[in-house]
Amino acid sequence: MACKCGRDQASGQNALGLSFPGFLLPCVTGGGVSGCECPQATILAQFPSKAPPESCCLNYSGSTFGSVTWALFSNVTALEVLDLSDSNITHIQGAAALPAQLSELCVGRNVLTALLLELPFDKKRLSAIMDVFLVFSTLLLASTVSSQDIPYEALLAQLHACPQECRCPPSFPHAVYCDNRGLKRIPVIPPNTWYLYLHNNLIDVLSEQALRNATQLRWINLNRNKITDEGVDEGAMKAMPGLLHLYMEDNLLTTVPTPLPTSLEQLRLSRNKISKIPAGAFSGMDHLSLLDLQGNKLEDDSVTEQSLKGLSGLVQLNLAKNNLKSMPGGLPVTTTQLFLDKNAIEKIPDNYFKGLPKVAFLRLNYNKLGNGGLPKNVFNLSNILDLQLSHNQLTEVPPFPLSLEHLHLDHNKIKSVNASDICPVPPSELDDYIYERGPRLRYLRLDGNEIKPPIPRDMLICFQLLRAIVI
C-alpha cells in the first residue's frame, strides 16, 4: 500500500521516514486505509491541546511545533493515518500505546534522534503494522549503534554517569533526556553526551560546572525554562566548542548571550525579552544558517549591519513579532528566507533588496504597508518564490516577477484585480512565451479584500500554472 502521508506537500512525493547512515526508512504502513481521505495539512506553531476524536487522519505536516505530546492521539480512537512529517520534531513526549486503528505513521524530515525504540508498543497487538515497526526498529538500532561507534566500556561508563534526574536510553547512548522534570538546576552531564534535552523545566542558570565534562555536545534544548542574562555562565558556552544547535526559546533573556560557540549552525531564541544584540555577538559565526529571534522586543536600532556582522552563511532570519518600524538593515547577502511578520513596518526603501539577491521567501504579513510605501518593482527579485503581504493596507496588487509561485495578499484593501496590470508579461507578448518560461504563479490568495468574484478570464490566460485562487 502506498503512503498517504505528505501528499499535500509541494513536492507531491510521499513522506520519508527517519534517515540514519546506511538506511533511509520510508513512512511506516501496516494495513489498508482506503476508506480514509486525508485533509490538507493543518500547519501549527504549537502542538494542539486537543484533536477531533472521530478523525481518521490527522495531518500536521509542515508545522513547527518541535515537540509532540503522544497522549493526544490515544483518545482519537478512529485514527488511521498520522502525518507529522516536516514538523521540526526533536522529541516525542510521553509515548504511549498506539490507537487501535492506526495503519500509517509518517515522521520523515524531522530532527528526531530516536523514535521507534522509544514507543512502548503493546506486544499483544502485533499485527501488520507492528511487524513493520519491528523490522524498522531493528534497522534503526543497528544503524544507531554502528553510527555512534561507542566502545562497550564507554557505553557502560556513560550509562553509569547518567544523572539520577534524567533518562539515558541504551539504544541511543549519546542522548540524555532531562525534560519535564521540574529541575531548577542542570545536573552534571556525562562526557559522551551529544544530545541534551532540558526543556520544560524551571532552570534559571546555564551552569559551566554542570557542563564542564560535556565537551562533545552537539545539540542542547533549553526551551521553556527561566534563564536570564545573569544566569548564563560565560564559561558554559566555552564548554561546548562543537555545539551545532542551541535552543533557548521561551526564557527570560533580554540580550543575545555571548560569547556563542562559533560552531553553531542553528540558534533559536524566540519568545524571550531580547531588545539588544551586542556588537560582535556573531563574530566568526560563519556556520550559522538559521537565526530565530521572533517574539522578542527588538527595535530598529537593535538590528544593524554591526550587530549582524559575522553571519556570512545565514540562510533563514526570523524577526517576526518584534517592534520594528523599518526594514532591518545590514542583512547578510546570503539571506534566503526573511520573516518579518507582525511588526509595524510602513515602507520598504528603494533598492532595499539589491544587496539580497538570494531572497526566495519573504513574509511581511501583519504590518502597515500601503502601496505608497512600496517602490515600483521592489519585489522584482529573480529568485523569489513565496511573497506574503497579508493583513496590510494595500489597495492594489504590487508588481511581481515571473519567478513568483505563491502570493498572499489577503486582508488588505484591494478593490479589483486586473491581469493587464499585474501580469509580468505584456498581454501582446504572452504567445511568445513557452509554457515553461511563462509566469510561474501557482497560488494566489485575495480573500478579505473588497474584490467580488468571478476572477477575470485574462488572469487565467496570463497565469497558466495557477492552481488555486482564494477570494
XYZ file of C-alpha atoms in Angstrom:
471
model
C 0.000 0.000 0.000
C 1.306 3.456 -0.895
C 1.694 6.010 1.861
C -0.914 8.744 2.127
C 1.337 10.976 4.192
C 2.834 14.100 2.711
C 0.733 14.156 -0.455
C -0.320 17.755 0.056
C 3.245 18.947 0.052
C 4.658 20.874 -2.858
C 6.884 18.025 -3.952
C 3.938 15.658 -4.325
C 6.082 12.840 -3.002
C 5.284 10.540 -0.128
C 6.926 11.337 3.170
C 10.150 9.598 4.036
C 10.958 8.296 7.480
C 13.951 8.681 9.732
C 17.290 8.858 7.968
C 20.388 7.363 9.535
C 23.753 6.497 7.999
C 23.239 3.492 5.765
C 19.434 3.486 5.923
C 16.603 5.568 4.502
C 13.367 4.484 6.144
C 10.051 5.150 4.362
C 6.879 6.069 6.144
C 5.570 3.140 8.163
C 2.416 1.409 6.993
C 0.702 -1.673 8.207
C -2.669 -2.041 6.604
C -5.200 -0.563 4.259
C -6.520 2.933 4.753
C -8.513 3.064 1.546
C -11.595 4.480 3.271
C -9.774 7.405 4.864
C -9.101 10.606 2.936
C -6.539 12.930 4.478
C -7.269 16.672 4.533
C -4.845 19.427 3.624
C -2.185 19.922 6.265
C -3.065 21.934 9.360
C 0.137 23.902 9.934
C 0.669 24.869 13.571
C 3.360 26.675 15.526
C 2.386 24.942 18.775
C 1.284 21.372 19.338
C -2.530 21.230 19.665
C -4.197 20.631 23.027
C -6.994 18.539 21.532
C -7.882 16.652 18.378
C -11.254 15.586 16.920
C -11.848 12.102 18.381
C -13.652 10.935 15.232
C -10.805 11.836 12.830
C -9.400 9.028 10.716
C -6.483 11.187 9.543
C -4.555 13.935 11.310
C -2.239 15.864 9.003
C 0.157 18.298 10.711
C 2.832 18.116 8.014
C 4.875 21.297 7.707
C 4.232 22.518 11.256
C 6.904 23.926 13.550
C 5.800 22.752 16.987
C 9.036 20.821 17.582
C 7.751 18.604 20.401
C 4.899 16.080 20.349
C 2.722 15.023 23.299
C 1.770 11.494 22.325
C -1.132 11.225 24.781
C -3.231 13.441 22.494
C -3.501 10.659 19.917
C -4.548 7.928 22.343
C -8.031 9.470 22.521
C -8.510 9.616 18.753
C -9.971 6.147 18.511
C -10.697 6.264 14.776
C -7.208 7.405 13.804
C -5.801 5.502 10.816
C -3.239 7.949 9.369
C -0.974 10.297 11.320
C 1.308 12.678 9.376
C 3.914 14.503 11.475
C 6.458 14.953 8.695
C 8.390 18.210 8.191
C 7.420 19.467 11.663
C 10.830 20.181 13.186
C 10.167 17.494 15.814
C 13.030 16.905 18.207
C 11.287 14.741 20.790
C 8.092 12.799 21.415
C 6.908 13.160 24.993
C 5.053 10.507 26.956
C 4.930 7.863 24.259
C 2.009 5.532 24.854
C 0.060 2.766 23.143
C -0.851 3.314 19.513
C -4.504 3.957 18.626
C -6.080 0.646 17.702
C -6.829 1.570 14.076
C -3.551 3.350 13.239
C -2.209 1.983 9.972
C 0.201 4.669 8.824
C 2.629 6.924 10.668
C 4.841 9.475 8.887
C 7.645 11.228 10.745
C 10.017 11.991 7.881
C 12.137 15.110 7.519
C 12.230 15.886 11.225
C 15.167 16.158 13.616
C 14.349 13.187 15.823
C 17.260 11.354 17.355
C 15.118 8.412 18.445
C 11.544 7.382 17.789
C 10.638 3.793 17.125
C 12.602 2.383 20.039
C 11.034 4.912 22.378
C 7.434 3.916 21.640
C 6.347 1.218 24.128
C 4.265 -0.899 21.768
C 1.919 -3.496 23.249
C 3.251 -6.863 22.076
C -0.239 -8.335 22.332
C -1.230 -6.159 19.400
C 1.418 -7.371 16.968
C -0.174 -7.092 13.556
C 0.963 -5.984 10.163
C 1.860 -2.524 11.436
C 3.814 -3.931 14.362
C 5.707 -6.262 12.081
C 6.756 -3.293 10.010
C 7.722 -1.322 13.099
C 9.816 -4.191 14.412
C 11.702 -4.500 11.136
C 12.486 -0.787 11.087
C 13.322 -0.821 14.794
C 15.949 -3.458 14.142
C 17.411 -1.448 11.291
C 17.316 1.713 13.392
C 19.106 0.062 16.305
C 21.807 -1.384 14.067
C 22.269 1.934 12.311
C 22.299 3.949 15.530
C 24.804 1.805 17.361
C 27.137 1.477 14.402
C 26.952 5.179 13.552
C 27.769 6.192 17.097
C 30.600 3.669 17.303
C 30.872 3.895 21.078
C 33.099 1.275 22.779
C 31.368 -1.045 25.196
C 33.318 0.273 28.165
C 32.459 3.858 27.252
C 28.799 2.891 26.882
C 28.736 1.424 30.396
C 30.501 4.477 31.784
C 28.020 6.805 30.055
C 25.020 4.923 31.408
C 26.537 4.734 34.879
C 27.131 8.501 34.878
C 23.574 9.262 33.751
C 22.123 11.841 36.172
C 19.564 10.438 38.569
C 17.035 13.027 37.396
C 17.397 12.070 33.737
C 16.931 9.215 31.315
C 19.713 7.777 29.147
C 18.347 5.130 26.737
C 20.911 2.398 25.972
C 19.651 2.324 22.382
C 20.871 5.903 21.960
C 23.716 6.294 24.441
C 24.780 9.772 23.333
C 21.414 11.285 24.332
C 20.418 12.480 27.808
C 16.752 13.301 28.441
C 16.126 15.613 31.407
C 12.994 17.326 30.088
C 9.750 17.807 32.034
C 11.321 17.029 35.412
C 10.735 20.267 37.310
C 14.504 20.787 37.523
C 15.827 24.069 38.932
C 19.463 23.284 38.147
C 21.223 21.412 35.370
C 22.657 18.152 36.703
C 26.242 17.185 35.903
C 26.192 15.872 32.338
C 28.246 12.796 31.301
C 31.205 13.365 28.947
C 29.936 11.306 25.973
C 26.720 13.303 25.604
C 25.908 14.677 22.147
C 22.212 15.488 22.570
C 20.904 17.061 25.782
C 17.206 17.733 26.383
C 16.419 20.105 29.275
C 13.235 21.775 28.035
C 10.133 22.352 30.154
C 11.871 22.809 33.484
C 12.473 25.635 35.970
C 16.189 26.104 35.244
C 17.437 29.661 35.766
C 21.191 29.144 35.342
C 23.157 27.757 32.393
C 25.976 26.434 34.511
C 29.576 25.945 33.471
C 30.021 23.487 36.325
C 27.265 21.183 35.062
C 28.619 21.200 31.507
C 32.342 21.053 32.252
C 32.636 17.436 31.067
C 30.118 17.671 28.202
C 32.606 18.935 25.649
C 31.112 16.768 22.885
C 27.680 18.392 22.959
C 26.189 18.976 19.524
C 22.619 19.787 20.480
C 21.087 21.293 23.629
C 17.415 22.112 24.142
C 16.743 24.629 26.954
C 13.340 25.801 25.746
C 10.719 26.880 28.281
C 12.884 27.489 31.321
C 13.618 30.628 33.373
C 17.124 31.509 32.223
C 18.098 35.180 32.493
C 21.105 37.090 31.141
C 22.776 36.861 34.530
C 22.108 33.137 34.606
C 24.248 32.381 31.546
C 27.755 31.497 32.731
C 30.311 32.696 30.193
C 32.236 29.505 30.705
C 29.145 27.411 29.890
C 29.298 28.440 26.253
C 33.022 27.816 26.116
C 32.411 24.316 27.486
C 30.527 23.424 24.282
C 33.052 24.094 21.487
C 31.372 21.761 18.981
C 27.752 22.759 19.607
C 25.635 22.852 16.424
C 22.082 23.547 17.666
C 21.198 25.792 20.611
C 17.551 26.081 21.660
C 16.757 28.721 24.305
C 13.210 29.680 23.348
C 10.682 30.875 25.952
C 13.165 32.013 28.568
C 13.819 35.426 30.198
C 16.756 36.704 28.151
C 16.934 40.428 27.331
C 20.051 40.219 25.160
C 21.612 37.666 22.833
C 24.020 35.671 25.030
C 27.731 35.985 24.342
C 30.166 34.568 23.558
C 28.414 31.934 21.474
C 30.161 28.814 20.137
C 31.389 29.643 16.637
C 30.432 26.125 15.551
C 26.685 26.863 15.806
C 24.503 26.105 12.794
C 21.122 26.931 14.341
C 20.322 29.428 17.116
C 16.729 29.644 18.332
C 15.949 32.438 20.814
C 12.296 33.129 20.066
C 9.838 34.374 22.684
C 12.302 35.862 25.128
C 12.513 39.572 26.015
C 15.520 40.363 23.845
C 15.915 44.047 22.992
C 19.638 44.090 22.280
C 22.122 42.289 20.061
C 25.600 43.149 21.380
C 28.133 44.294 18.784
C 30.248 41.326 17.780
C 27.752 38.801 19.163
C 28.018 36.799 15.932
C 31.676 37.357 15.212
C 33.199 34.361 13.450
C 29.873 32.534 13.207
C 30.047 31.799 9.512
C 28.473 28.349 10.042
C 25.198 29.744 11.419
C 22.459 29.160 8.835
C 19.343 29.774 10.970
C 18.747 32.604 13.437
C 15.311 32.735 15.084
C 14.601 35.887 17.105
C 10.829 36.079 16.677
C 8.613 37.194 19.543
C 11.139 39.486 21.234
C 11.415 43.274 21.770
C 13.893 44.248 19.085
C 13.637 47.752 17.637
C 15.156 49.315 14.539
C 18.388 50.361 16.212
C 18.891 46.825 17.540
C 19.151 45.126 14.142
C 22.005 46.717 12.225
C 24.878 45.745 9.997
C 27.156 45.951 13.015
C 25.007 43.722 15.218
C 24.688 41.067 12.487
C 28.318 41.161 11.434
C 29.858 37.719 11.106
C 26.815 35.870 9.755
C 28.327 35.195 6.358
C 26.446 31.914 5.867
C 22.997 32.855 7.174
C 20.065 31.411 5.218
C 16.992 31.962 7.416
C 16.398 35.047 9.582
C 13.193 35.254 11.633
C 12.459 38.688 13.139
C 8.670 38.322 13.276
C 6.695 39.705 16.235
C 9.180 42.374 17.298
C 8.932 46.176 17.419
C 10.435 47.005 14.028
C 9.123 50.059 12.180
C 11.622 49.868 9.310
C 13.116 47.107 7.230
C 16.196 45.790 9.058
C 19.495 46.926 7.624
C 22.779 45.173 7.044
C 21.363 41.712 6.430
C 23.807 39.064 5.188
C 23.918 38.744 1.415
C 23.214 35.001 1.787
C 19.755 35.539 3.338
C 17.233 33.360 1.534
C 14.291 33.285 3.954
C 13.311 36.544 5.672
C 10.365 36.577 8.092
C 9.165 39.983 9.334
C 5.519 39.285 10.196
C 3.705 41.233 12.918
C 5.921 44.283 13.151
C 4.952 47.889 12.354
C 6.787 48.332 9.034
C 5.281 51.048 6.824
C 7.603 51.123 3.833
C 10.419 49.362 2.018
C 13.336 51.551 0.888
C 14.108 51.752 -2.812
C 16.738 49.175 -3.851
C 16.421 47.504 -0.425
C 16.796 44.033 -1.926
C 19.696 44.956 -4.189
C 22.070 43.550 -1.604
C 19.885 40.470 -1.012
C 19.895 38.654 -4.355
C 19.088 35.240 -2.879
C 15.807 36.100 -1.142
C 13.271 33.419 -2.106
C 10.809 33.510 0.804
C 9.651 36.883 2.132
C 6.970 37.281 4.789
C 5.648 40.712 5.737
C 2.190 39.760 6.994
C 0.530 41.938 9.667
C 2.467 45.157 9.070
C 1.380 48.655 7.963
C 2.410 48.553 4.325
C 0.463 50.571 1.789
C 1.155 50.929 -1.912
C 2.772 54.284 -1.226
C 5.392 52.513 0.848
C 6.342 50.117 -1.943
C 8.728 51.446 -4.621
C 7.916 50.326 -8.138
C 9.272 46.849 -8.876
C 10.618 46.496 -5.312
C 9.717 42.792 -5.462
C 11.289 42.225 -8.863
C 13.690 39.633 -7.464
C 14.952 36.898 -9.735
C 14.847 34.153 -7.091
C 11.686 34.973 -5.157
C 9.200 32.115 -4.908
C 6.920 32.998 -1.982
C 5.730 36.532 -1.118
C 3.363 37.104 1.796
C 1.789 40.543 2.329
C -1.414 39.564 4.149
C -3.074 41.899 6.669
C -1.569 45.158 5.419
C -3.082 48.291 3.872
C -2.565 47.642 0.167
C -5.135 48.956 -2.298
C -3.553 47.445 -5.415
C -1.702 44.262 -6.295
C 2.020 45.155 -6.369
C 4.078 44.132 -9.417
C 5.908 40.838 -9.072
C 8.331 38.831 -11.242
C 7.912 35.768 -13.432
C 9.535 33.505 -10.837
C 6.944 34.043 -8.069
C 4.893 30.924 -7.284
C 2.911 31.863 -4.147
C 1.396 35.279 -3.458
C -0.554 36.077 -0.266
C -2.497 39.358 -0.390
C -5.486 38.506 1.777
C -6.991 41.002 4.229
C -5.864 44.194 2.554
C -7.995 46.916 0.903
C -7.732 45.774 -2.698
C -10.881 46.524 -4.706
C -10.089 44.931 -8.047
C -7.560 42.759 -9.812
C -6.694 43.170 -13.468
C -4.326 40.870 -15.320
C -3.218 43.660 -17.617
C -1.881 45.498 -14.566
C -0.197 42.642 -12.741
C 0.810 40.155 -15.432
C 4.649 40.105 -15.516
C 4.420 39.706 -19.303
C 2.649 42.207 -21.558
C -0.509 40.561 -22.983
C 0.749 41.139 -26.525
C 3.839 39.037 -25.799
C 2.186 36.114 -23.999
C 2.089 33.982 -27.127
C 5.849 34.292 -27.424
C 6.409 32.686 -24.005
C 6.526 28.938 -23.957
C 4.768 27.154 -21.109
C 7.941 26.514 -19.103
C 9.170 30.114 -19.302
C 5.961 31.980 -18.601
C 4.714 33.319 -15.241
C 5.128 30.702 -12.511
C 2.328 31.824 -10.172
C 0.510 28.784 -8.789
C -1.264 30.062 -5.678
C -2.961 33.435 -5.173
C -4.810 34.473 -2.045
C -7.060 37.539 -2.203
C -9.749 36.866 0.415
C -10.541 39.534 2.972
C -10.367 42.322 0.381
C -13.142 44.160 -1.471
C -12.897 42.004 -4.593
C -16.004 40.296 -5.911
C -15.911 37.095 -7.986
C -15.553 35.984 -10.695
C -11.862 36.306 -11.443
C -11.278 37.917 -14.848
C -10.600 35.404 -17.607
C -7.396 37.183 -18.628
C -5.922 36.259 -15.244
C -6.095 32.600 -16.233
C -4.643 33.364 -19.628
C -1.651 35.101 -18.083
C -1.065 32.702 -15.194
C -1.419 29.342 -16.886
C 0.125 27.446 -13.956
C -2.347 28.909 -11.463
C -3.953 26.073 -9.499
C -5.703 27.906 -6.658
C -7.222 31.343 -6.141
C -8.766 32.170 -2.778
C -11.158 35.114 -2.996
